[in-house]
XYZ file of C-alpha atoms in Angstrom:
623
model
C 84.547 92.884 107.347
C 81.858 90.510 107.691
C 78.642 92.554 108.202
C 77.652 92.195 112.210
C 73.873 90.272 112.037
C 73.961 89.530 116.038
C 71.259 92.163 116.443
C 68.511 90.115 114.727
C 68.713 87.532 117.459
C 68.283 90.547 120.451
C 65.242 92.482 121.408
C 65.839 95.733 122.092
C 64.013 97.698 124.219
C 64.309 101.177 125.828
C 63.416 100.972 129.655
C 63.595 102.971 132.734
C 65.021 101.411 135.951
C 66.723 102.297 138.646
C 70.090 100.570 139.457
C 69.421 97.743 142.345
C 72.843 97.448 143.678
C 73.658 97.084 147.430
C 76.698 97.004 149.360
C 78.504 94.076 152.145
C 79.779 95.775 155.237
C 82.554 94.704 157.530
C 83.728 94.896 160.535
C 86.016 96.896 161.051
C 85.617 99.057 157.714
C 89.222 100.164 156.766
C 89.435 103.478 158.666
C 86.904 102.925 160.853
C 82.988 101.606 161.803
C 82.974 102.997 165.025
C 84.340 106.467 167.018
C 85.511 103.996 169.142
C 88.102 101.689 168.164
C 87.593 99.139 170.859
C 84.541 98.565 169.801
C 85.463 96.606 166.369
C 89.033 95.676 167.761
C 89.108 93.117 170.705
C 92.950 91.884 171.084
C 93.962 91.105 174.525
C 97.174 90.258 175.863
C 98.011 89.094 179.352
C 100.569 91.168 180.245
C 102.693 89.300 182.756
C 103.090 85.902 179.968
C 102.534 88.190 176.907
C 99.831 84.997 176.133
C 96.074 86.050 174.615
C 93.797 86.199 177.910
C 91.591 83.441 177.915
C 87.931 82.729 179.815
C 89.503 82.918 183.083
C 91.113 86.201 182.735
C 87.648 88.267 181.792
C 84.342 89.212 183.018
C 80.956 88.553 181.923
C 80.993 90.972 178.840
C 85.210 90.077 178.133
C 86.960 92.988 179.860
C 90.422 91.859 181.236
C 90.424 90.825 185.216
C 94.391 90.882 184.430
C 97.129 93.636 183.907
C 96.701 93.679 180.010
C 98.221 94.948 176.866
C 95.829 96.023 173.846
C 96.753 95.368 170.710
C 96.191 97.388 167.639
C 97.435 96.370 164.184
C 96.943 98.784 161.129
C 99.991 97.683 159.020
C 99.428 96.739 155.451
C 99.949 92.760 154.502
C 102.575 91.917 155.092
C 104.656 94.077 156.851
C 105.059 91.751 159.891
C 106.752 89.358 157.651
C 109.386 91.731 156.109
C 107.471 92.316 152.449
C 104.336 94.687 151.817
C 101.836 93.327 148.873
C 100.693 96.864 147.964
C 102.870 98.570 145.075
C 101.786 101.640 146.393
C 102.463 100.794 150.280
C 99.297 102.584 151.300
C 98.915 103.639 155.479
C 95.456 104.295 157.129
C 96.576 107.767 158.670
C 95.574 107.263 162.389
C 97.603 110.125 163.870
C 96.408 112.325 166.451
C 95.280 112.249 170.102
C 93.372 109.306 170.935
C 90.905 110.216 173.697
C 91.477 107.044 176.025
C 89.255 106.086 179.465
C 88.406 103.410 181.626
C 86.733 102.001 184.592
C 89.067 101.854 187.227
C 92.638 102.622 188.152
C 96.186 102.047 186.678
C 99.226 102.945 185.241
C 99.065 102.730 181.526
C 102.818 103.085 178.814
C 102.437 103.084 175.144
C 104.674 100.264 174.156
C 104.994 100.973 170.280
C 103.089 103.415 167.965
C 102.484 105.949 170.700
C 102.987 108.078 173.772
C 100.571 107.987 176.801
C 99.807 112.019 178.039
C 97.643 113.310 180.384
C 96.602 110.069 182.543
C 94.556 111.035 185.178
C 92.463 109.390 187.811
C 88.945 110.549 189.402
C 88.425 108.656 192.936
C 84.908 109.942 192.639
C 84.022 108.569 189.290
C 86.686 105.788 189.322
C 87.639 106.650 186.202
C 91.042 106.965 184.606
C 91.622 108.909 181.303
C 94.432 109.572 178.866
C 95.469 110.570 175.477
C 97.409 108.290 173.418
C 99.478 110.583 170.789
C 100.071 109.242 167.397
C 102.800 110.935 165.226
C 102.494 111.171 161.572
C 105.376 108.882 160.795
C 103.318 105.636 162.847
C 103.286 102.596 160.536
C 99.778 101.465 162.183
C 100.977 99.033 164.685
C 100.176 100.380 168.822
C 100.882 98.439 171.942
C 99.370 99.960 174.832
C 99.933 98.577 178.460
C 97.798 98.595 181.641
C 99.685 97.748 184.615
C 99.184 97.787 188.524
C 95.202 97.919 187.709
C 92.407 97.932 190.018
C 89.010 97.019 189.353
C 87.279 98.965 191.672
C 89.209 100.688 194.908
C 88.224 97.485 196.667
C 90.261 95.306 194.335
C 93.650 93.720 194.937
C 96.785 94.767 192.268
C 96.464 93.567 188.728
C 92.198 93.392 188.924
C 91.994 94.704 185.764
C 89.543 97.335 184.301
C 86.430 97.581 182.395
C 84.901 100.138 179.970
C 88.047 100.653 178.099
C 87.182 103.724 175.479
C 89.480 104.776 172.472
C 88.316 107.750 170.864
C 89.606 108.577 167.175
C 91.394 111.528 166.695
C 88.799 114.712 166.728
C 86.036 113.098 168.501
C 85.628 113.599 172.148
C 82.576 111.396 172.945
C 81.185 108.513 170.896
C 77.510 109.125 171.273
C 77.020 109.200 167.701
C 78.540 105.265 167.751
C 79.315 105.348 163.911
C 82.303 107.033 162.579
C 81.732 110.172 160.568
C 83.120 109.380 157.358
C 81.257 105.768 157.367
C 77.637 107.330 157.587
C 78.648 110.302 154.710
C 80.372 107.352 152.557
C 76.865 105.566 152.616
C 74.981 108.844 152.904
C 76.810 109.554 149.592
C 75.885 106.482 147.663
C 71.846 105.477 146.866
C 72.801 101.733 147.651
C 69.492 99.992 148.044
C 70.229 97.023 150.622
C 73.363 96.426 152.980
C 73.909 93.001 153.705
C 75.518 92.789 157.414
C 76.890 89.218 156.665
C 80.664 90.232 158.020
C 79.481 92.710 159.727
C 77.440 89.820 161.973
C 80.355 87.551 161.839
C 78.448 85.078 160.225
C 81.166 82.389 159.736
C 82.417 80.384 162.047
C 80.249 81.402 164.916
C 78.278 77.986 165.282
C 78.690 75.835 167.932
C 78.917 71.626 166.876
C 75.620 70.004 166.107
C 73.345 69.811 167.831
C 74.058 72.861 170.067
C 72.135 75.567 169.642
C 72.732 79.279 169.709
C 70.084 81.488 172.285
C 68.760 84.246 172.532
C 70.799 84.709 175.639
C 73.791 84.326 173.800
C 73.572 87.183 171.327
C 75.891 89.692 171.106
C 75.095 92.855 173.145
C 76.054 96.912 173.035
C 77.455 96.598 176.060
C 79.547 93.522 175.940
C 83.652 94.553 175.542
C 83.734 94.950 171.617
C 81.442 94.156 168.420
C 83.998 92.146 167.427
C 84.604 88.470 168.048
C 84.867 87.956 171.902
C 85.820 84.285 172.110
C 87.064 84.774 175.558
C 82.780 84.682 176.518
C 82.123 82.024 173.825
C 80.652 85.128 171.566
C 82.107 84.098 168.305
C 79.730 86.498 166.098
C 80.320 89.933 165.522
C 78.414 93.472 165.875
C 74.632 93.448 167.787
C 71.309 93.317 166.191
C 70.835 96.708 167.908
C 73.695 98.506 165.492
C 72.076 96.710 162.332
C 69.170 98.478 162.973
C 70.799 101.720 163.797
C 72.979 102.046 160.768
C 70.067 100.299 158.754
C 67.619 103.529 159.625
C 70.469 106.100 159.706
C 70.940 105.307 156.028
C 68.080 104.458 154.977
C 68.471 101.454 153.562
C 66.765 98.013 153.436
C 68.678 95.309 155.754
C 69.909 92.024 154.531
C 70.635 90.084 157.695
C 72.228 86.647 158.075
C 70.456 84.814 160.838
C 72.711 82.058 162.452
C 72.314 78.418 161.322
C 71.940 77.118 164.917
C 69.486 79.866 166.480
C 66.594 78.490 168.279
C 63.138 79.015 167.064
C 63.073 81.452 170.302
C 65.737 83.215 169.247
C 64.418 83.573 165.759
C 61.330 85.106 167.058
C 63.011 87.434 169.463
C 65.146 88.523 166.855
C 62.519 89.104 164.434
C 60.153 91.099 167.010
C 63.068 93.712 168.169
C 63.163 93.969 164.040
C 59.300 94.732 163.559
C 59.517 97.359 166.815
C 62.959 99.055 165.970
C 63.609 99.137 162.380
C 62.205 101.676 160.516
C 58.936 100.540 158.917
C 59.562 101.405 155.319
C 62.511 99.559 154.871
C 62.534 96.070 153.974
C 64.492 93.005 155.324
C 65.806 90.081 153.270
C 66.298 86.964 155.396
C 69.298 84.555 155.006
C 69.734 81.669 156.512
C 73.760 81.570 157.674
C 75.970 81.949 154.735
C 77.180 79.530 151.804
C 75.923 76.538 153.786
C 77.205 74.851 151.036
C 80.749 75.773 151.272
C 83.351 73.236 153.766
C 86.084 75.610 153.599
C 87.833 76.071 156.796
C 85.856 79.083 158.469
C 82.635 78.092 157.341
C 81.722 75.677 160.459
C 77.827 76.403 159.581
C 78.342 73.532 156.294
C 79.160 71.105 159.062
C 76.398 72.049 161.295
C 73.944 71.698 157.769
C 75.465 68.454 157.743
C 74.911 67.074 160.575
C 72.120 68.506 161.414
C 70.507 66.982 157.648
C 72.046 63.682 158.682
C 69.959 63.897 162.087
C 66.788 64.533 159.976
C 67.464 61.541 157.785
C 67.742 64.244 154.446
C 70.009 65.637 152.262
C 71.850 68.652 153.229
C 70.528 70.375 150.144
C 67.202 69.383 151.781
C 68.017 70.782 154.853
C 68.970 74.553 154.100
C 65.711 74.512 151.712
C 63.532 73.284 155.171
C 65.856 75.908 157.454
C 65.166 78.933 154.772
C 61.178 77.911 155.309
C 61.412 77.538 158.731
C 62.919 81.390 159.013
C 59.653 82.478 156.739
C 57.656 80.920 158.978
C 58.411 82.270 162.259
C 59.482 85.380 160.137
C 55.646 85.487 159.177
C 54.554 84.847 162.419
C 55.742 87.873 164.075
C 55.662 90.415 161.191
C 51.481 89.182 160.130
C 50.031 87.675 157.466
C 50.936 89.265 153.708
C 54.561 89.882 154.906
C 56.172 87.856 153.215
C 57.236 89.114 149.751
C 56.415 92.105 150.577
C 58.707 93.754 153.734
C 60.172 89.928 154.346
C 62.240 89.195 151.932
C 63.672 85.109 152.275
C 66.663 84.676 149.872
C 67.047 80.999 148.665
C 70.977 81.335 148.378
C 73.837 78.650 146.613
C 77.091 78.310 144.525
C 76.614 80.124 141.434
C 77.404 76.520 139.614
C 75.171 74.586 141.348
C 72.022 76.068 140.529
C 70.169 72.239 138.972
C 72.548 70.283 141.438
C 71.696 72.073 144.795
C 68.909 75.414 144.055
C 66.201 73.108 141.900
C 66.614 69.715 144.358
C 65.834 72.622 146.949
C 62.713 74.137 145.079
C 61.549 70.883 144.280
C 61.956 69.392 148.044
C 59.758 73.156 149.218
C 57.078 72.213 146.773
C 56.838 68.675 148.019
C 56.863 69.153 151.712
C 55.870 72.516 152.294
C 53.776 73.905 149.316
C 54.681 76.700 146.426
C 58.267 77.587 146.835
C 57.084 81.357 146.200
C 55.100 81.442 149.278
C 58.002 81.557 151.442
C 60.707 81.962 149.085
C 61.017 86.078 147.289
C 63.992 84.861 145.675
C 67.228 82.838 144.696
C 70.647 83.971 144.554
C 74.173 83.043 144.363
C 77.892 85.430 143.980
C 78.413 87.293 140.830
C 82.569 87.737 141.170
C 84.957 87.931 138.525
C 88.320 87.815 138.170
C 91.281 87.438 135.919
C 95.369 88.428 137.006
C 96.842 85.127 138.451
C 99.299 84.730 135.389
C 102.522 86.190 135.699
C 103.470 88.981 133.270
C 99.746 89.732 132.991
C 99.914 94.257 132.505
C 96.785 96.228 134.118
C 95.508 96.229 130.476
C 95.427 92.487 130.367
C 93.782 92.267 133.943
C 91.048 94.322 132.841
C 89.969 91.964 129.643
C 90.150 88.990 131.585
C 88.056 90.669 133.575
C 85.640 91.493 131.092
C 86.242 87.853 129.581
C 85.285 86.483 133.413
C 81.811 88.469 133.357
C 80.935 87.219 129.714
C 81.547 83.931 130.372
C 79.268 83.758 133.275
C 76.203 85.115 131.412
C 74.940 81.744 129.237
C 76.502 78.328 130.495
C 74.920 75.566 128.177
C 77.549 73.329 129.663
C 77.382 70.838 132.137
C 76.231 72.791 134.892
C 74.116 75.202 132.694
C 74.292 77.900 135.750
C 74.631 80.824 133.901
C 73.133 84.171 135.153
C 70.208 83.984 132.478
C 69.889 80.489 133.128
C 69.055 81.145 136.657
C 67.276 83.944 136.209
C 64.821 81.755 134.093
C 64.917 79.262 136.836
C 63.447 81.960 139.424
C 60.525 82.753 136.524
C 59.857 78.759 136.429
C 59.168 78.809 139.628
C 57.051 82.167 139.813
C 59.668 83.927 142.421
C 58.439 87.257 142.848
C 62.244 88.756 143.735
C 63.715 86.697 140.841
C 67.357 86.357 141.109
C 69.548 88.091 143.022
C 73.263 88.160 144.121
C 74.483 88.097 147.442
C 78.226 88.962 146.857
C 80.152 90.269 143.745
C 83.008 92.025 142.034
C 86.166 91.663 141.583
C 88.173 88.514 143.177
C 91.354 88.547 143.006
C 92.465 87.217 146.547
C 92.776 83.446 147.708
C 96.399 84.243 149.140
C 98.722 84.259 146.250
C 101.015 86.891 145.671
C 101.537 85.874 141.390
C 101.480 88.651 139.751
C 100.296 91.079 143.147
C 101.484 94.276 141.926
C 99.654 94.534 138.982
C 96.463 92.664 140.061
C 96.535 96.200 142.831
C 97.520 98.499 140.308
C 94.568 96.946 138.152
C 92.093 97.296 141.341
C 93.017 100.953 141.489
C 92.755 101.598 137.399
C 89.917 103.166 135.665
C 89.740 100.220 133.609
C 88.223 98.241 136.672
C 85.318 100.545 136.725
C 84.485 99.424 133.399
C 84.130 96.021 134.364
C 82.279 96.974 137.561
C 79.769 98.784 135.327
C 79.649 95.743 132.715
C 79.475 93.120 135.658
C 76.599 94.844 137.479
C 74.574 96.791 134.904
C 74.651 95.370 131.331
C 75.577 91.236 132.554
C 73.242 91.655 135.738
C 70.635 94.551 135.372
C 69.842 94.222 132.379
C 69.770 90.690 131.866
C 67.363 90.656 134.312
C 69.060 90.399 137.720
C 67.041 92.235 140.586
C 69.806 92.856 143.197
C 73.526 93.055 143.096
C 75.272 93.408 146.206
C 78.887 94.193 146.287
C 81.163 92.891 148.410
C 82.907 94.709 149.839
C 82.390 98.361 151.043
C 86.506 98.519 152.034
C 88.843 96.502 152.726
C 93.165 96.874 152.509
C 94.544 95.378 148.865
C 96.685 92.440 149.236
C 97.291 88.808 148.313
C 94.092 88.006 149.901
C 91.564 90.397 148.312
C 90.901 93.625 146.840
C 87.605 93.419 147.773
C 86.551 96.886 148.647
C 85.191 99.741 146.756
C 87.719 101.652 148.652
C 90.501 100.666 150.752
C 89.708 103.661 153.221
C 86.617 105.242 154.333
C 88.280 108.380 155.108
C 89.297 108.918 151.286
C 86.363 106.916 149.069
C 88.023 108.366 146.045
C 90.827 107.022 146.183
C 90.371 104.277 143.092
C 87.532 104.794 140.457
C 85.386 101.761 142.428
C 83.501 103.459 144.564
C 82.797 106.140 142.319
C 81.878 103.971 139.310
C 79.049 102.728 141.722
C 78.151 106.517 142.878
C 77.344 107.321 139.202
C 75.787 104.100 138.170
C 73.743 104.576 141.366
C 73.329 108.386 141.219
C 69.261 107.945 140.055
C 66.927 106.878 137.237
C 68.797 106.161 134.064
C 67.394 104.947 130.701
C 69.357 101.712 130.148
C 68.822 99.881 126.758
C 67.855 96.075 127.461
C 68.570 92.976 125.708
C 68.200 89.398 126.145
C 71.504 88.418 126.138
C 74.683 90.911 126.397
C 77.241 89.274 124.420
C 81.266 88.960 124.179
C 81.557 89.094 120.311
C 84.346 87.882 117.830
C 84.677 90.057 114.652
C 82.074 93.001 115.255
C 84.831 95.170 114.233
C 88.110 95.356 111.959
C 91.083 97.187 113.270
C 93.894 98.012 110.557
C 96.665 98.791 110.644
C 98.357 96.552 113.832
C 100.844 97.534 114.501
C 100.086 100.956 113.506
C 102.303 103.880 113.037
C 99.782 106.830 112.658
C 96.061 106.530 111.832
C 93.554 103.177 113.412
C 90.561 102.535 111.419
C 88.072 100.765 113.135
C 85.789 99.769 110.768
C 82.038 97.903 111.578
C 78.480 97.624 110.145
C 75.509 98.258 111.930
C 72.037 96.428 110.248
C 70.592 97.663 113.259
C 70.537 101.538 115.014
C 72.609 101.456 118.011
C 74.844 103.311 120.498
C 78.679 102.878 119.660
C 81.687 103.634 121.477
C 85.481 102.986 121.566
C 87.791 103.164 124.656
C 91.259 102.771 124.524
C 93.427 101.459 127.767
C 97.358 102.074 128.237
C 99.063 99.027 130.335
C 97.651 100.575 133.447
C 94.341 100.365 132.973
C 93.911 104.432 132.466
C 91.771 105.310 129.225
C 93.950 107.055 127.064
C 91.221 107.946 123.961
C 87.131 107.538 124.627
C 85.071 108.050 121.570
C 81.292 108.159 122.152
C 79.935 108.281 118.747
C 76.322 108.113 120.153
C 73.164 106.291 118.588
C 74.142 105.538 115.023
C 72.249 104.440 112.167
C 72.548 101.002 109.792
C 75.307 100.748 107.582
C 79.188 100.478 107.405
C 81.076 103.012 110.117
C 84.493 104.190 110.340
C 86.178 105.459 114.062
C 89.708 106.770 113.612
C 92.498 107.077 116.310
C 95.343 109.109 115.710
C 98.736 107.642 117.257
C 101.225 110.041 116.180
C 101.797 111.579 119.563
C 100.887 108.172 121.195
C 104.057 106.391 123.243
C 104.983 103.093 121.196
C 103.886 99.973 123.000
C 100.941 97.987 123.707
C 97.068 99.320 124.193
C 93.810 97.794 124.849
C 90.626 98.779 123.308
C 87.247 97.839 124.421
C 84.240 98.636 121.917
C 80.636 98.481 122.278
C 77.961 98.172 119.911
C 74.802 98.093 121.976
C 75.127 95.542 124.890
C 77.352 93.555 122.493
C 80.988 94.394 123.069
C 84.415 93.159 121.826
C 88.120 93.985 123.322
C 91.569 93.230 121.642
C 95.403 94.731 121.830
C 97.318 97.107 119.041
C 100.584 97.867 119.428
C 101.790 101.638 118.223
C 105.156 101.902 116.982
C 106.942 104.626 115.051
């Protein structure tokens, strides 16, 4: 074999760092945000037309003024439609007593997916309670009905109610507002940041140009749900008073996404009830919307950029660079002089291929009308997702390399667009950003509604082999490159044809895939990590012989450089079958051997490192 030189290009260097690596929530996490389930789950029916109420059918904070039915919907995609995506057909278990009350009086049925017990009225209180019973066999769809309701005893038939409560099983009053096994998930994990970008329901919650969104329009805790309530024109989701909440419970510094068309007022208000509530050691990083740049359908904030740029007689380019400014302004304002880059924290954020067509126009137009981009800006950032799967017959094994293939190609791109992760962490140094270059969103993508190839693009989610590329995409093409925040999206989610997005696709079992764990030990403290310039994909750092083989695999390389070296070898699933760590090794010519004589015939993967230089292929065993 042709003796491996690639290390005389790299700098090595030993360094000690903890892992920067934060975490998107939703809303709802799969199996739960809050104790109670109305509060991230706001579906409505009229229950005389069996129509979705509508602005005249609710009150001021969206409870029905109607006999309603509530809707609840935990069935995996797509049930509804007579298939399921999931190989593995995976149920959130939500059986149990729910602990149901309300504000007023009725009669309430469960429709589907459970039986009503125990309903009960207080004339003193006004109050109505009830368990809703859940049996173990429920497929995660409930239809509860409220019928001949009264508001208050004053109130004519069919008033409707307010203060609806659903209690998950075990819990008997929601004063602790988070679900249990969503604080010890997090409490579990050292993430650094959570970015509350779903969790806000950032997208799609604009009004047109040129309305703007007030302070007075905000989401509240006591408003009917967290969740989208378009019935009161609150398109957003959860309240800046949870953010906070869940930000100090854990610890953690907030990323928050602050709504394209807030009001200067409500950008102040929002950023004092930060400075007074939110614990004063953590830090906040400032976003203005999300992907401004992106005109898919949901993300009505690029049309508001638009127009609102067209207005201004700019580019819209222009015009998220003068918005992101704007927010360090009044940002500054409230929080004192100094604060920025230290507690505030603006993020400059674009598509990860646009970084000289969209994220330098943007530094230059700072400089020109407003001064040194790194006195407002701490730092720029775009996704870091990978993906690989779409093509039919494509095994877990082959998942996982494109995978791996997905993350190298991403880390130099002397192409056209030359938007590479080194190339824009070197634009961040150019323009002396004292956060660098961060990622807002990352992992693995394989959704965008397709179901090629669905079973094993799950089955790949779940392997062991995806933690592998989790570790490579965040630690040795991110980290160590020089990256200074990776933030995962998601936390959960379910696994279907439209993303596998979550670490975890319940909170109630984290451990149920190797995702969320990968992170837990990546996370778990201070590591010594060995840095190089430029981790590498490499052709021909090693020789495997025989293929096929029938016994004994020599895998044969030369080293003119110390370095660590291991060997991992993946099955079709994605499980690792042999691991080999042979440790720090000196210079020379090396030998690993893997013995296949009690190996099944068929097709394997291996993946082997030398340093942050790495190489994957296929062998097939036969007798």
């Amino acid at each position: 074999m042709k003796p491996c030189n690639l290390f005389i290009f790299f700098l090595l260097a030993s360094i000690h760092s903890t892992a920067q690596i934060g975490v998107n929530i939703g809303l709802p996490e799969r199996g739960g945000t809050y104790i109670d389930l109305v509060r991230e789950n706001y579906r409505w029916n009229d229950l005389n037309t069996g129509n979705a109420i509508n602005g005249s059918q609710v009150d001021e904070q969206g409870w029905p003024n109607v006999d309603a039915q509530y809707i609840v919907d935990f069935r995996p995609v797509a049930e509804w439609s007579g298939s399921i995506d999931d190989p593995e057909v995976y149920r959130l278990d939500v059986s149990g007593t729910w602990k149901c009350s309300f504000r007023g009086e009725g009669q309430v049925s469960g429709l589907v997916g459970g039986a009503v017990q125990n309903l009960q009225y207080d004339g003193n209180t006004n109050t109505t309670t009830f368990d809703f019973v859940v049996s173990a066999q429920s497929n995660g769809l409930m239809l509860i009905n409220f019928s001949n309701t009264r508001k208050t005893p004053n109130d004519p038939l069919n008033s409707g109610f307010t203060d609806f409560k659903m209690l998950r099983p075990g819990y008997n009053d929601d004063s602790a507002l988070f679900h249990t096994p969503l604080l010890n998930m997090l409490d579990s994990i050292h993430f650094t940041t959570i970015r509350y970008m779903v969790f806000l329901g950032t997208n799609g919650r604009d009004p047109d140009f040129p309305g703007l969104t007030e302070w007075a329009d905000r989401k509240l805790p006591t408003d009917a749900s967290q969740a989208s309530i378009p019935t009161i024109g609150k398109n957003g989701g959860a309240c800046w008073e949870h953010v906070i909440d869940l930000a100090n419970r854990t610890k953690t510094d907030a990323w928050i996404n602050v709504p394209i068309s807030a009001s200067s007022d409500y950008v102040t208000q929002l950023a004092t009830l930060l400075k007074n509530d939110l614990d004063a050691d953590l830090n906040i990083y400032v976003e203005s919307s999300n992907e401004v740049w992106n005109t898919a359908p949901g993300f009505s904030q690029s049309q508001y950029n638009q127009a609102q740029a067209a207005g201004l007689g700019i580019g819209e380019q222009e015009n998220h660079a003068r918005r992101t400014v704007e927010l360090a302004q009044i940002f500054e304002t409230v929080f004192g002089a100094g604060s920025l880059n230290n507690r505030i924290r603006v993020v400059l954020c674009s598509h990860q291929p646009m970084l000289k067509w969209w994220v330098e126009p943007m530094l230059q137009y700072v400089s020109t009308h407003f001064g040194a981009p790194s006195d407002f800006i701490y730092a720029i950032g775009c996704q870091s997702y990978f993906s690989g799967g779409q093509n039919v017959g494509d095994g877990v094994g082959q998942i996982i390399e494109n995978c791996l293939n997905s993350i190298s190609g991403q880390i130099n791109d002397t192409g056209i667009n030359e938007a590479g992760r080194m190339q824009w962490i070197e634009k961040a140094s150019q323009w002396n950003l004292s956060g660098g270059y961060v990622s807002y969103e990352g992992g693995p993508d394989h959704g965008g509604g397709s179901t090629a190839n669905i079973t094993n693009r799950i089955l790949a989610e779940r392997s062991e082999g995806m933690c592998e590329a989790l570790r490579y995409n965040y630690d040795d093409a991110f980290l160590q490159l020089g990256g200074t925040l990776a933030m995962q999206f998601t936390l959960t989610s379910s696994y279907n044809r439209y993303g596998c997005w979550g670490l975890t696709d319940d909170v109630n079992v984290p451990d149920r895939n190797f995702k969320f764990d990968c992170l837990r030990e990546l996370l778990s403290g201070d590591s010594t990590v060995t840095a190089l310039n430029q981790p590498l994909k490499t052709k021909n750092l090693i020789a495997v012989a025989p293929n096929p083989a029938s016994g004994k695999v020599s895998f044969s390389f030369d080293l003119t450089l110390p370095a660590e070296v291991s060997l991992r070898i993946y099955d079709l699933f994605g499980c690792t079958i042999y691991n080999l760590e042979k440790g720090r090794l000196e210079s020379g010519s090396h030998e690993m051997t893997w013995d296949t004589e009690k190996t099944i015939p068929g097709m394997y993967f291996y993946l082997f490192r030398i340093g942050n230089q790495w190489e994957t292929g296929s062998l097939v065993v036969q007798y």
